[in-house]
Coordinates of C-alpha atoms in Angstrom, one line a residue:
Chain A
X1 CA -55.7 -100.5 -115.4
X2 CA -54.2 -102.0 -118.7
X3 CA -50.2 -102.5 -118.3
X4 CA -48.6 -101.2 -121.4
X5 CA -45.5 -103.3 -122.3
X6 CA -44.1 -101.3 -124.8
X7 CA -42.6 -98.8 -122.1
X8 CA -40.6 -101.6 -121.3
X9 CA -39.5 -102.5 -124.9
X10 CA -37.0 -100.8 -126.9
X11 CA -36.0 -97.3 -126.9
X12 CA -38.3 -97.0 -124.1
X13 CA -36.7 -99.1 -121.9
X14 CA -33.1 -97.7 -122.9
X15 CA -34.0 -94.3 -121.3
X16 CA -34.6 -95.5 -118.1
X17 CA -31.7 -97.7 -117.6
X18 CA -29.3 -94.3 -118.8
X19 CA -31.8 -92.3 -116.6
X20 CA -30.9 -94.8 -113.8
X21 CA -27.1 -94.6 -114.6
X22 CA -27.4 -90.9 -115.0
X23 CA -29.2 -90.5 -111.1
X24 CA -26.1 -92.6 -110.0
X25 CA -23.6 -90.0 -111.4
X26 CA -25.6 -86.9 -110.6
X27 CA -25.8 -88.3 -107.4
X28 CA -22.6 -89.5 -106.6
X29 CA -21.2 -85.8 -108.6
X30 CA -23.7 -83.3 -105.9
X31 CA -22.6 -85.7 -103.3
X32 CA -19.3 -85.6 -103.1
X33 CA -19.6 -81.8 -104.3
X34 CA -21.7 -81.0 -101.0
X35 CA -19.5 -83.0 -98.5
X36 CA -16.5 -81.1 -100.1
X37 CA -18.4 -77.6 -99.2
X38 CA -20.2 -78.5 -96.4
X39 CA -17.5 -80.2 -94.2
X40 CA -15.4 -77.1 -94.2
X41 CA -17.9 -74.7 -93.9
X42 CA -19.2 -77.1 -90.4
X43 CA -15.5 -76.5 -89.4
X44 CA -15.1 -72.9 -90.4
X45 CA -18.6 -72.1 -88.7
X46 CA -17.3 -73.6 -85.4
X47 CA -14.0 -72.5 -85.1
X48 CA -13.0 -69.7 -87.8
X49 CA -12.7 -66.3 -86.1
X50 CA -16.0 -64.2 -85.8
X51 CA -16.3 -62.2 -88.8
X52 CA -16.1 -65.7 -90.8
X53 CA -18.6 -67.5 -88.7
X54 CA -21.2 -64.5 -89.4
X55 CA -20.5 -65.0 -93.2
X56 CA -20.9 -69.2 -92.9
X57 CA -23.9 -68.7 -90.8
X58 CA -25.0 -66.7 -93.6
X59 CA -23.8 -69.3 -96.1
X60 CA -25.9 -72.1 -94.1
X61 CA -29.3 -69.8 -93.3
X62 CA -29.4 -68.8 -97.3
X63 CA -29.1 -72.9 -98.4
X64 CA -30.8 -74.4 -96.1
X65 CA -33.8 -72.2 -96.0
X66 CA -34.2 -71.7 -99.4
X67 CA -36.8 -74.1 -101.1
X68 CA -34.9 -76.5 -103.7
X69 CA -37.3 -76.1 -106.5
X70 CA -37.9 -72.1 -106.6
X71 CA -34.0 -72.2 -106.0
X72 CA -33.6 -74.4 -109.1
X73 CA -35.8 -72.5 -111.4
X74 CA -34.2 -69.1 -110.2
X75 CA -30.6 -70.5 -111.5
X76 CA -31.6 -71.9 -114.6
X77 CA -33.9 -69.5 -115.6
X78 CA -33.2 -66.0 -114.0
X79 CA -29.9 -65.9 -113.3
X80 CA -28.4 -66.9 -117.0
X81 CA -31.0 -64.0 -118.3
X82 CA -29.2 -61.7 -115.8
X83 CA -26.1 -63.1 -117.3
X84 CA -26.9 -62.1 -121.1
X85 CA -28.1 -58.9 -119.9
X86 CA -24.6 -57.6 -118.3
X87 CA -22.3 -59.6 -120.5
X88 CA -24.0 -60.0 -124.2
X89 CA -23.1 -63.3 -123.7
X90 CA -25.4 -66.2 -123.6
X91 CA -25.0 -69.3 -121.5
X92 CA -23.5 -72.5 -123.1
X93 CA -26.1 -75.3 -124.2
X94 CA -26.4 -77.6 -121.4
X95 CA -24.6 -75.6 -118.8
X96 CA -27.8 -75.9 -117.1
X97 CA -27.2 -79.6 -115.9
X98 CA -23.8 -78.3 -113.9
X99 CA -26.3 -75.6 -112.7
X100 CA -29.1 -78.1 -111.6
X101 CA -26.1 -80.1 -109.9
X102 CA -24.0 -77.1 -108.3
X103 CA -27.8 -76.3 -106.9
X104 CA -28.8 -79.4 -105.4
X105 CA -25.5 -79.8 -103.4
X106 CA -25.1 -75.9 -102.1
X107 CA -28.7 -76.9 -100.9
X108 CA -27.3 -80.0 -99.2
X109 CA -23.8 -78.7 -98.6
X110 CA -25.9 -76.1 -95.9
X111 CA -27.5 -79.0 -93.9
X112 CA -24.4 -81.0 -93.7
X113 CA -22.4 -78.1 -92.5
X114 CA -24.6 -78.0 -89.4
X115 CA -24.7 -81.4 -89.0
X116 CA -20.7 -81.2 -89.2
X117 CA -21.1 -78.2 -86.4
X118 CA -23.5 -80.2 -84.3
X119 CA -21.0 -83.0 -84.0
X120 CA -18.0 -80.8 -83.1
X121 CA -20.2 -78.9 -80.8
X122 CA -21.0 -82.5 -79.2
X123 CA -17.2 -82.6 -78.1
X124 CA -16.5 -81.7 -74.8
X125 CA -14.8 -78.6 -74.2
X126 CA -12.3 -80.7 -71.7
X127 CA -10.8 -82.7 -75.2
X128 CA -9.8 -79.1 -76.2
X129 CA -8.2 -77.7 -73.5
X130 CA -6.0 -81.1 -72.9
X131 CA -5.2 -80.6 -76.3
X132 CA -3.9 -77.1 -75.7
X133 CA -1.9 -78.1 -72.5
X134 CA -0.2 -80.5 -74.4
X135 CA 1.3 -77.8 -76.8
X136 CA -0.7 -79.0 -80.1
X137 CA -1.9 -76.3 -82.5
X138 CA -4.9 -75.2 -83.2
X139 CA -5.0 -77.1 -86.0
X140 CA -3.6 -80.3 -84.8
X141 CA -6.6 -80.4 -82.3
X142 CA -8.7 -79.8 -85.0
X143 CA -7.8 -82.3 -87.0
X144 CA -6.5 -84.8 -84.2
X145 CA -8.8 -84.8 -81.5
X146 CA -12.4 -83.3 -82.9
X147 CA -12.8 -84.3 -86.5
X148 CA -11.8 -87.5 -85.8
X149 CA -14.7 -87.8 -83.4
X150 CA -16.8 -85.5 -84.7
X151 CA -17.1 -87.5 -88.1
X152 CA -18.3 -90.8 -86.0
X153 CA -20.3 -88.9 -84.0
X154 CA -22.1 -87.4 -87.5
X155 CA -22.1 -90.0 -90.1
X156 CA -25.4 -91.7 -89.5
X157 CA -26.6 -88.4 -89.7
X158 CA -25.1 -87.5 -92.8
X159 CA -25.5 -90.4 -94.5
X160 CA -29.5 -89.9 -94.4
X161 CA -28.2 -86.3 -95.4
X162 CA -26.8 -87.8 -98.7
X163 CA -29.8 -90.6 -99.1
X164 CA -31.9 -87.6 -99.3
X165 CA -29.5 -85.7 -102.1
X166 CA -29.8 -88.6 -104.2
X167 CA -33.7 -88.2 -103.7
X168 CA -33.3 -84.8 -104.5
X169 CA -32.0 -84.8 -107.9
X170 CA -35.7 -86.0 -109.4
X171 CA -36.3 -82.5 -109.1
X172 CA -34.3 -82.7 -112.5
X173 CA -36.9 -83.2 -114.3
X174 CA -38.5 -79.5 -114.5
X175 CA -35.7 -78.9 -115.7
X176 CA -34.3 -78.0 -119.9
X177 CA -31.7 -80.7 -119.5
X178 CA -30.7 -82.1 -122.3
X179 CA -32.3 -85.4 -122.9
X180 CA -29.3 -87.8 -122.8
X181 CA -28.5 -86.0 -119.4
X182 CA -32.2 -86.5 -117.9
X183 CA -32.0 -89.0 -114.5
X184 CA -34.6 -91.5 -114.6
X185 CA -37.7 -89.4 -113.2
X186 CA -37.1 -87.3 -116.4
X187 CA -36.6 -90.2 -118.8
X188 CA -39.8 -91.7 -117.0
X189 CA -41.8 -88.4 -118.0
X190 CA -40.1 -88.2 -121.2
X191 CA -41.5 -91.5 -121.8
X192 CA -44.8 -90.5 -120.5
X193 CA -44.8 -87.5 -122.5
X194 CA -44.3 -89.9 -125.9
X195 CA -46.6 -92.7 -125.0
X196 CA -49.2 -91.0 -123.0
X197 CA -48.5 -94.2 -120.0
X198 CA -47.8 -92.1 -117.0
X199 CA -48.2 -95.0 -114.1
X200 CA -45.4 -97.7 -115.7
X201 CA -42.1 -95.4 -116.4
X202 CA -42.8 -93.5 -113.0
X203 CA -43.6 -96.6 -111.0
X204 CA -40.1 -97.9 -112.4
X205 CA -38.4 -94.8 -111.4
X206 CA -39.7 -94.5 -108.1
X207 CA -38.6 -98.6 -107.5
X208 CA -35.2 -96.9 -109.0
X209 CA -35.3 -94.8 -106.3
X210 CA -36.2 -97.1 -103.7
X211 CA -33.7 -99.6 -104.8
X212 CA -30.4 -97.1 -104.9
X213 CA -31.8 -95.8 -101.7
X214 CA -31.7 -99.5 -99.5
X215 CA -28.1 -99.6 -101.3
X216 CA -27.2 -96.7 -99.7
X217 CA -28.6 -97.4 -96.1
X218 CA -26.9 -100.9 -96.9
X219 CA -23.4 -99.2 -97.2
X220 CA -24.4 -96.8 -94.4
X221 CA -25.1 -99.6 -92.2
X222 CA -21.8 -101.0 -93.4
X223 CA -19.3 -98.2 -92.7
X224 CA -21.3 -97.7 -89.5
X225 CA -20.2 -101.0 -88.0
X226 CA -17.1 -100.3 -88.3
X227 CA -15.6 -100.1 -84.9
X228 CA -13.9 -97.0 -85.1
X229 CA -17.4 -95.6 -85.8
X230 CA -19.1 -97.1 -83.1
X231 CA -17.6 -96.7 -80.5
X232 CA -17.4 -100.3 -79.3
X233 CA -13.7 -100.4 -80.2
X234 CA -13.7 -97.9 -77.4
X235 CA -15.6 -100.3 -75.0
X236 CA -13.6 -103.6 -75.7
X237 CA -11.8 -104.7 -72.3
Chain B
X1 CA -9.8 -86.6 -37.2
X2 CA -8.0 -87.3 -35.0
X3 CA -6.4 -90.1 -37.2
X4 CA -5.6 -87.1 -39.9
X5 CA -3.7 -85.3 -37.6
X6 CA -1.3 -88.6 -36.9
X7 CA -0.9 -88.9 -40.9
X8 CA 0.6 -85.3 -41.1
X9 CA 2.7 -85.9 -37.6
X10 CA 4.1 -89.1 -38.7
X11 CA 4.7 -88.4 -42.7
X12 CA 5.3 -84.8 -43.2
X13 CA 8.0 -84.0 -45.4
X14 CA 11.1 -81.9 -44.0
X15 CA 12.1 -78.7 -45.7
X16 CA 14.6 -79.6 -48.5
X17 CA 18.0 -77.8 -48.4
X18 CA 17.5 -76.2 -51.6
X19 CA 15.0 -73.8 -50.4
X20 CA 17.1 -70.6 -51.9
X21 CA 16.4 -72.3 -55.0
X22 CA 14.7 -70.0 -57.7
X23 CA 10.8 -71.1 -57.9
X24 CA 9.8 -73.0 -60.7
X25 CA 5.8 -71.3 -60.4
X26 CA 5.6 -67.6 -59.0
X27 CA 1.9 -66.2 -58.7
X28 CA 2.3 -62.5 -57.6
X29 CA -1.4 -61.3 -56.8
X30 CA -3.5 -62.8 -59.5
X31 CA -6.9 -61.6 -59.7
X32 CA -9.9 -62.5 -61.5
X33 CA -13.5 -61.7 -61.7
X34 CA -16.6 -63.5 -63.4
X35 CA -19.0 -60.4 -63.1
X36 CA -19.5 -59.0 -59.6
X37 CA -18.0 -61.9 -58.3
X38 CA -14.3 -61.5 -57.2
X39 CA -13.2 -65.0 -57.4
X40 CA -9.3 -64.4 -56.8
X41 CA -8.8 -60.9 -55.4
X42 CA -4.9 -61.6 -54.7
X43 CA -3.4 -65.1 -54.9
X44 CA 0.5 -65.0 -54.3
X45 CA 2.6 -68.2 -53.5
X46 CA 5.3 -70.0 -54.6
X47 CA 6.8 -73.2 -55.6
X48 CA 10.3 -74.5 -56.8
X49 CA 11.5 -77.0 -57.7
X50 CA 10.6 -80.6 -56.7
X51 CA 8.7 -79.3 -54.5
X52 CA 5.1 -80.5 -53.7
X53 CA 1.9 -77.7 -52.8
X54 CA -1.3 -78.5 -52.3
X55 CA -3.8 -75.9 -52.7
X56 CA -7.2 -76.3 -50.5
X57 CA -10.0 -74.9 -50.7
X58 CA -14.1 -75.3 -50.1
X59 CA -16.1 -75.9 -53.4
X60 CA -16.3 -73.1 -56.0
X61 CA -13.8 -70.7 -54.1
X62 CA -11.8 -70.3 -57.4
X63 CA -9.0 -74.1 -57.5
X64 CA -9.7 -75.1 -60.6
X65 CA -9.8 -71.3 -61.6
X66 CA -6.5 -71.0 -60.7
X67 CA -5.0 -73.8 -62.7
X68 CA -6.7 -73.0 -65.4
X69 CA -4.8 -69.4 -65.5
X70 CA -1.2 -71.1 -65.0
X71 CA -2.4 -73.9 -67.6
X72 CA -3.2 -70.7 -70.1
X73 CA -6.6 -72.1 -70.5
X74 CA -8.3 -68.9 -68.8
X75 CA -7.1 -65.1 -68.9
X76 CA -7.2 -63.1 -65.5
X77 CA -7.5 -59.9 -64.6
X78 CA -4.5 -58.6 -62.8
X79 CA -1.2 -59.4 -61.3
X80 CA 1.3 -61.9 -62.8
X81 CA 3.6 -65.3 -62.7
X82 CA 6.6 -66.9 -63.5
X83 CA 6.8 -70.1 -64.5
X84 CA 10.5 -71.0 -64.3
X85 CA 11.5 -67.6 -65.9
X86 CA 8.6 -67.0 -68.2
X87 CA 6.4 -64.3 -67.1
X88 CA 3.0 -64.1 -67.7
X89 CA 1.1 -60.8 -67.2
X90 CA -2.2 -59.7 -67.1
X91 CA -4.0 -58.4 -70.7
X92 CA -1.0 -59.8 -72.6
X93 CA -1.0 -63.3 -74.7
X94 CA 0.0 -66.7 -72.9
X95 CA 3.8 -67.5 -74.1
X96 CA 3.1 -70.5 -76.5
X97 CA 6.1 -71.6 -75.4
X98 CA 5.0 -72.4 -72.3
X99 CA 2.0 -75.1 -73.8
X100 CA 3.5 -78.2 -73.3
X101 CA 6.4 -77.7 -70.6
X102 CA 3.4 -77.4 -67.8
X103 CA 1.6 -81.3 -67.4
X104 CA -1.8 -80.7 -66.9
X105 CA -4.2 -83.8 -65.4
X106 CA -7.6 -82.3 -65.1
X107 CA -10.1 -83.4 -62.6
X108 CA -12.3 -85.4 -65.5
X109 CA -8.7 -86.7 -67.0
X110 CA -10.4 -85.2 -70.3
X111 CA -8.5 -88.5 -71.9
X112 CA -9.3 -88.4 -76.2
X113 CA -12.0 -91.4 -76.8
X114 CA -11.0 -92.2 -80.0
X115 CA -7.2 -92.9 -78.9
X116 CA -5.8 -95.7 -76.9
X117 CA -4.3 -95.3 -73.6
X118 CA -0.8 -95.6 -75.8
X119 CA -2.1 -93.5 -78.5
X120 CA -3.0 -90.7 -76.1
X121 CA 0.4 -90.6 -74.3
X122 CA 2.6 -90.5 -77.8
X123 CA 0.3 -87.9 -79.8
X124 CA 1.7 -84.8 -78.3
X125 CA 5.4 -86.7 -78.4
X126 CA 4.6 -86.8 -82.4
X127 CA 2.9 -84.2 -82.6
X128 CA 4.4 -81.4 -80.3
X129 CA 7.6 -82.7 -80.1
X130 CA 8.2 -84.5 -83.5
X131 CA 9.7 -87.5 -82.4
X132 CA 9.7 -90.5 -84.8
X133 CA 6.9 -92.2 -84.2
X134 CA 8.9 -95.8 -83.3
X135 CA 10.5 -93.2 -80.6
X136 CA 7.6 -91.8 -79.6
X137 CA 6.1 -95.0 -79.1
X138 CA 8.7 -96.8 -76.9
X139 CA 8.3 -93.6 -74.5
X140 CA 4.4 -93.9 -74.3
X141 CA 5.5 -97.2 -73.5
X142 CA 8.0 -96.8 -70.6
X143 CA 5.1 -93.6 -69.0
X144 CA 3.0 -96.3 -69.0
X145 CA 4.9 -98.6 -67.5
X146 CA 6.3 -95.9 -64.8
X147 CA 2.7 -95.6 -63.4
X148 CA 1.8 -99.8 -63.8
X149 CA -0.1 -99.9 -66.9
X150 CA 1.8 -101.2 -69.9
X151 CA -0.6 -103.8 -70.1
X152 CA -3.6 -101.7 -70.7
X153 CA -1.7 -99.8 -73.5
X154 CA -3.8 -101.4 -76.4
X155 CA -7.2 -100.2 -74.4
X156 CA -9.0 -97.3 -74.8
X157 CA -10.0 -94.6 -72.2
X158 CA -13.9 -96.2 -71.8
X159 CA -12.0 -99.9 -71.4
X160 CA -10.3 -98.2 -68.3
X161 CA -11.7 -98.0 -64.9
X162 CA -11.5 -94.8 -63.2
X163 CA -8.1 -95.0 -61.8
X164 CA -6.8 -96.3 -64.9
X165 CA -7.6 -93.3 -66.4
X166 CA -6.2 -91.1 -64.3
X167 CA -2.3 -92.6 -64.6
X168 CA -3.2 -92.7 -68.0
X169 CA -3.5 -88.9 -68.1
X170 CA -0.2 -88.8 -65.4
X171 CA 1.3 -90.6 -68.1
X172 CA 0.4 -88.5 -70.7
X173 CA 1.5 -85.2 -68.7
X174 CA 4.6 -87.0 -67.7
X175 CA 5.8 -88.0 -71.5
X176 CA 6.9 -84.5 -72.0
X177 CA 9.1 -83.9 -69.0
X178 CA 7.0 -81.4 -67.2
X179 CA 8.9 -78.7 -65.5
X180 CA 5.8 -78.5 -63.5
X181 CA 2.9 -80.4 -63.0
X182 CA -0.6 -79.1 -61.6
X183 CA -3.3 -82.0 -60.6
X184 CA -6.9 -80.7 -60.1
X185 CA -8.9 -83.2 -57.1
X186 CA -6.5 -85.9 -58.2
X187 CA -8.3 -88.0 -55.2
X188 CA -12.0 -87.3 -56.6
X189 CA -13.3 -90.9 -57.7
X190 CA -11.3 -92.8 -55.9
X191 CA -11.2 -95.4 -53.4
X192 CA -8.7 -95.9 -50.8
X193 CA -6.9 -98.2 -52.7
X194 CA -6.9 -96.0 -55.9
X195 CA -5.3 -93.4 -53.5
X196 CA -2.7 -95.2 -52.6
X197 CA -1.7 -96.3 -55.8
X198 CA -1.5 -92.4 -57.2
X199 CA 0.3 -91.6 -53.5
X200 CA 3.1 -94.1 -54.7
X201 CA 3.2 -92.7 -58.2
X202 CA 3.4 -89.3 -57.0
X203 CA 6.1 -89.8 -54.3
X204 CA 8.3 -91.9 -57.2
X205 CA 7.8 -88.5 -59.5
X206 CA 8.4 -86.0 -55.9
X207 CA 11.6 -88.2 -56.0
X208 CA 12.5 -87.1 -59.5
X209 CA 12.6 -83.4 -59.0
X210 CA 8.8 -82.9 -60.4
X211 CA 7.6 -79.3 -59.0
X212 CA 3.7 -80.3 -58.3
X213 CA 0.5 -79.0 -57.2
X214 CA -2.4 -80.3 -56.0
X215 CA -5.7 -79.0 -56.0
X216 CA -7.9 -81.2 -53.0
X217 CA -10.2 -81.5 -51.3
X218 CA -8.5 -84.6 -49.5
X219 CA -6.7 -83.1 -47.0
X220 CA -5.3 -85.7 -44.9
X221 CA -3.8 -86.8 -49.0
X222 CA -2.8 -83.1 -49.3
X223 CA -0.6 -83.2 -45.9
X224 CA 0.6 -86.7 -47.2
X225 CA 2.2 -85.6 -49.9
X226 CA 2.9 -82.0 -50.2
X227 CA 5.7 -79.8 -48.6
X228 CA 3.5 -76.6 -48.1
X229 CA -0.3 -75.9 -48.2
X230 CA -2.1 -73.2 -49.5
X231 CA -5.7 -72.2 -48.8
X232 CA -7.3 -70.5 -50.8
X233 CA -10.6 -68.5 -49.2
X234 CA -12.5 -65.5 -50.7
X235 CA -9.8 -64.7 -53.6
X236 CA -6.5 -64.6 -50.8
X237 CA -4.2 -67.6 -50.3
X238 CA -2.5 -67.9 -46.7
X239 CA 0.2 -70.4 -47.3
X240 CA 2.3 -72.3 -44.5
X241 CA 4.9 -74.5 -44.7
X242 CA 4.4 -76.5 -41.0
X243 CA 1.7 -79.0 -40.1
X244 CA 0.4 -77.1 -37.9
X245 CA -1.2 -75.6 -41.2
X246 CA -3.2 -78.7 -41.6
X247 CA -5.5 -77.3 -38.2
X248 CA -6.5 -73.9 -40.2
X249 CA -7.0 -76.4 -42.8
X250 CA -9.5 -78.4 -41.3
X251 CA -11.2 -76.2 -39.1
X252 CA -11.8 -73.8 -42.1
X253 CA -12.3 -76.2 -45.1
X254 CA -13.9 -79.6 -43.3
X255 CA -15.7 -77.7 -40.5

């Protein structure tokens, strides 16, 4: 197989290091945009009264079930025609992209909202009910006694939670995003689609991938060791 | 047994003067069910203050039940108490004012992991009671001191031994001045040693007007310490206030 060096000359190469830098913010945006609806939806499903655990657990079945891609193509292409259709009114140009990233972390937000669950649920009922006799709220033994120990007790989980988010958003690419917008598996067909070199831009792209992922195990590992996460705080003598 | 009997002979308690005194904990036929099974059919005593019960009882006869329904941590299905005025009746809400006067130090000490010893005594001080934290601090301090730990303050509950962990959680009912404190198989876990440590603690807090109860299964320990005995046997409780009591006790709970 002939290596074609142009890919990696200019403006070729340009579009991949934006693509790259775009993957970082559309990441780090659907990230923190998923732990912002997830967490309180894990908490809510646990401990909200019944008739708004019945809705969350609706919430989480709908998102986490649904297939990323249909869901994807569904928003950006059936929805805003549903939209025209009752309103007159077209969607704005490159509304899309907050669609694509709105998408991707309702997806996610639904898997981190059990994992949330699954770590309160991993809290002895005993923690509760000392919390109780003491005279703290419901809300203080919420936030004092489980969160606290549910959130060590989840993040490895939901840091391979986000690892795979930021995987997820190469699904951009069968997407109309706007060019400039595109992460680097879209600039890397975008490139493909000019030069007719398919292996180079997507090997790049998938090294891009591999490279922002071992980052993000790196700071995993990182905030891991910290002893309040742990637990050997908890075992010093 | 024979050397249980000498413990009650030589160290039971003599009535207190102040028996007229109004009781701190009133249980007037409690009842509660888990399907079919009638766990507490009607439990009735009575404690005041500074006063020291311990309620007997073989395995799964409904203890733990019970402390659990003055705690508020369970509903039940008929009767009522009093806790030092407050009534509590059947099919109606717990008083939230009552959360937080009653000390609570469960069989598993149910300690919070992710706290210190000291952390876990001041949190309902900040918390429950708002006190400054520097305030609250100094009193987690001086609980832990009162039942020999202020040097394991720093350490947290999986850094403790077993006994450790229970003064911790004495400590941590203690910081907010119980008007009544309820121990579930305070002996469970422990060696003889361990027991005698919690039998000095407990006699120093008898000695400062603490209403307690005791759920054992250590009866010599329950005849040691407490000023009537209850046994509690297919949902009734036949209480006694005389040694003698220790007998029915043992013949009914040990044999």
């Amino acid at each position: 197989m002939n290596f074609n060096n142009y890919v990696f000359a200019a403006p070729y190469f340009g579009w991949l290091l934006r693509g790259a830098a775009n993957t970082v913010m559309i990441s780090a945006m659907t990230a923190t945009l998923a732990l912002l609806v997830g967490i309180p939806v894990g908490i809510l499903r646990q401990m909200a009264p019944a008739f708004v655990r019945v809705v969350l657990a609706g919430f989480i079945t709908l998102f986490r079930n649904m297939p990323l891609v249909p869901f994807l193509l569904f928003s950006v292409f059936v929805a805003p025609d549903f939209f025209l259709q009752c309103t007159g009114k077209a969607i704005p140009i490159g509304f899309e992209y907050w669609l694509f990233i709105v998408c991707v972390a309702l997806n996610a937000s639904g898997y981190i909202a059990d994992i949330v669950r699954s770590g309160l649920r991993s809290i002895p009922e005993g923690q509760v009910q000392a919390g109780r006799v003491l005279g703290l709220s419901p809300r203080q033994v919420i936030f004092r006694i489980l969160v606290p120990q549910a959130v060590r007790i989840s993040t490895p989980a939901l840091g391979t939670r986000l690892i795979h988010t930021m995987k997820n958003t190469s699904v951009a690419m069968v997407l109309p995003i706007v060019v400039d917008s595109l992460d680097v598996a879209g600039q890397g067909a975008r490139i493909a689609g000019e030069c007719f070199a398919w292996a180079e831009p997507l090997v790049f792209a998938a090294g891009t991938y591999l490279v922002f992922s071992l980052m993000l195990e790196a700071l995993l590992w990182y905030i891991c060791r910290n002893p309040l996460l742990t637990g050997r705080e908890y075992d010093a003598a | 047994m024979d050397s249980q009997t000498s413990i009650i002979e030589t160290t039971h308690t003599p009535e207190p003067a102040g028996s007229a005194l109004l009781p701190i904990l009133s249980l007037e036929n409690i009842q509660k069910s888990f399907g079919q099974r009638h766990l507490l059919s009607d439990a009735s005593f009575s404690l005041e203050k500074g006063r020291t019960l311990a309620l007997c009882g073989a395995s799964g006869c409904g203890k733990t039940t019970l402390v659990k329904i003055i705690s508020g941590l369970m509903s039940f299905d008929g009767g009522s108490f009093c806790i030092s005025g407050t009534r509590v009746v059947s099919g109606e809400p717990y008083p939230k004012s009552l959360f937080g006067t009653i000390g609570v130090v469960f069989q598993e000490h149910n300690l919070f992991p992710h706290l210190s010893a000291h952390e876990n005594v001041a949190l309902a001080l900040k918390c429950v009671r708002k006190i400054p934290a520097k305030a609250a601090n100094d009193r987690a301090l001086h609980e832990l001191s009162r039942v020999g730990l202020a040097d394991c303050a720093s350490r947290h509950p999986r850094a403790l031994s077993g006994g450790e962990r229970q003064r911790v959680a004495i400590a941590r009912a203690l910081a907010l001045d119980p008007i009544l404190l309820l121990l579930d198989e305070p002996t469970a876990s422990l060696d003889a040693k361990r027991i005698d440590e919690l039998r000095a603690i407990l006699r120093l807090l008898k000695d400062s007007d603490v209403a307690m109860m005791l759920v054992t299964h250590n009866i010599p320990f329950a005849c040691d310490m407490a000023d009537r005995f209850c046994l509690l046997e297919n949902g009734h409780i036949t209480s006694g206030d005389s040694p003698t009591m220790f007998d029915t006790l043992r013949q009914q709970v040990w044999e």
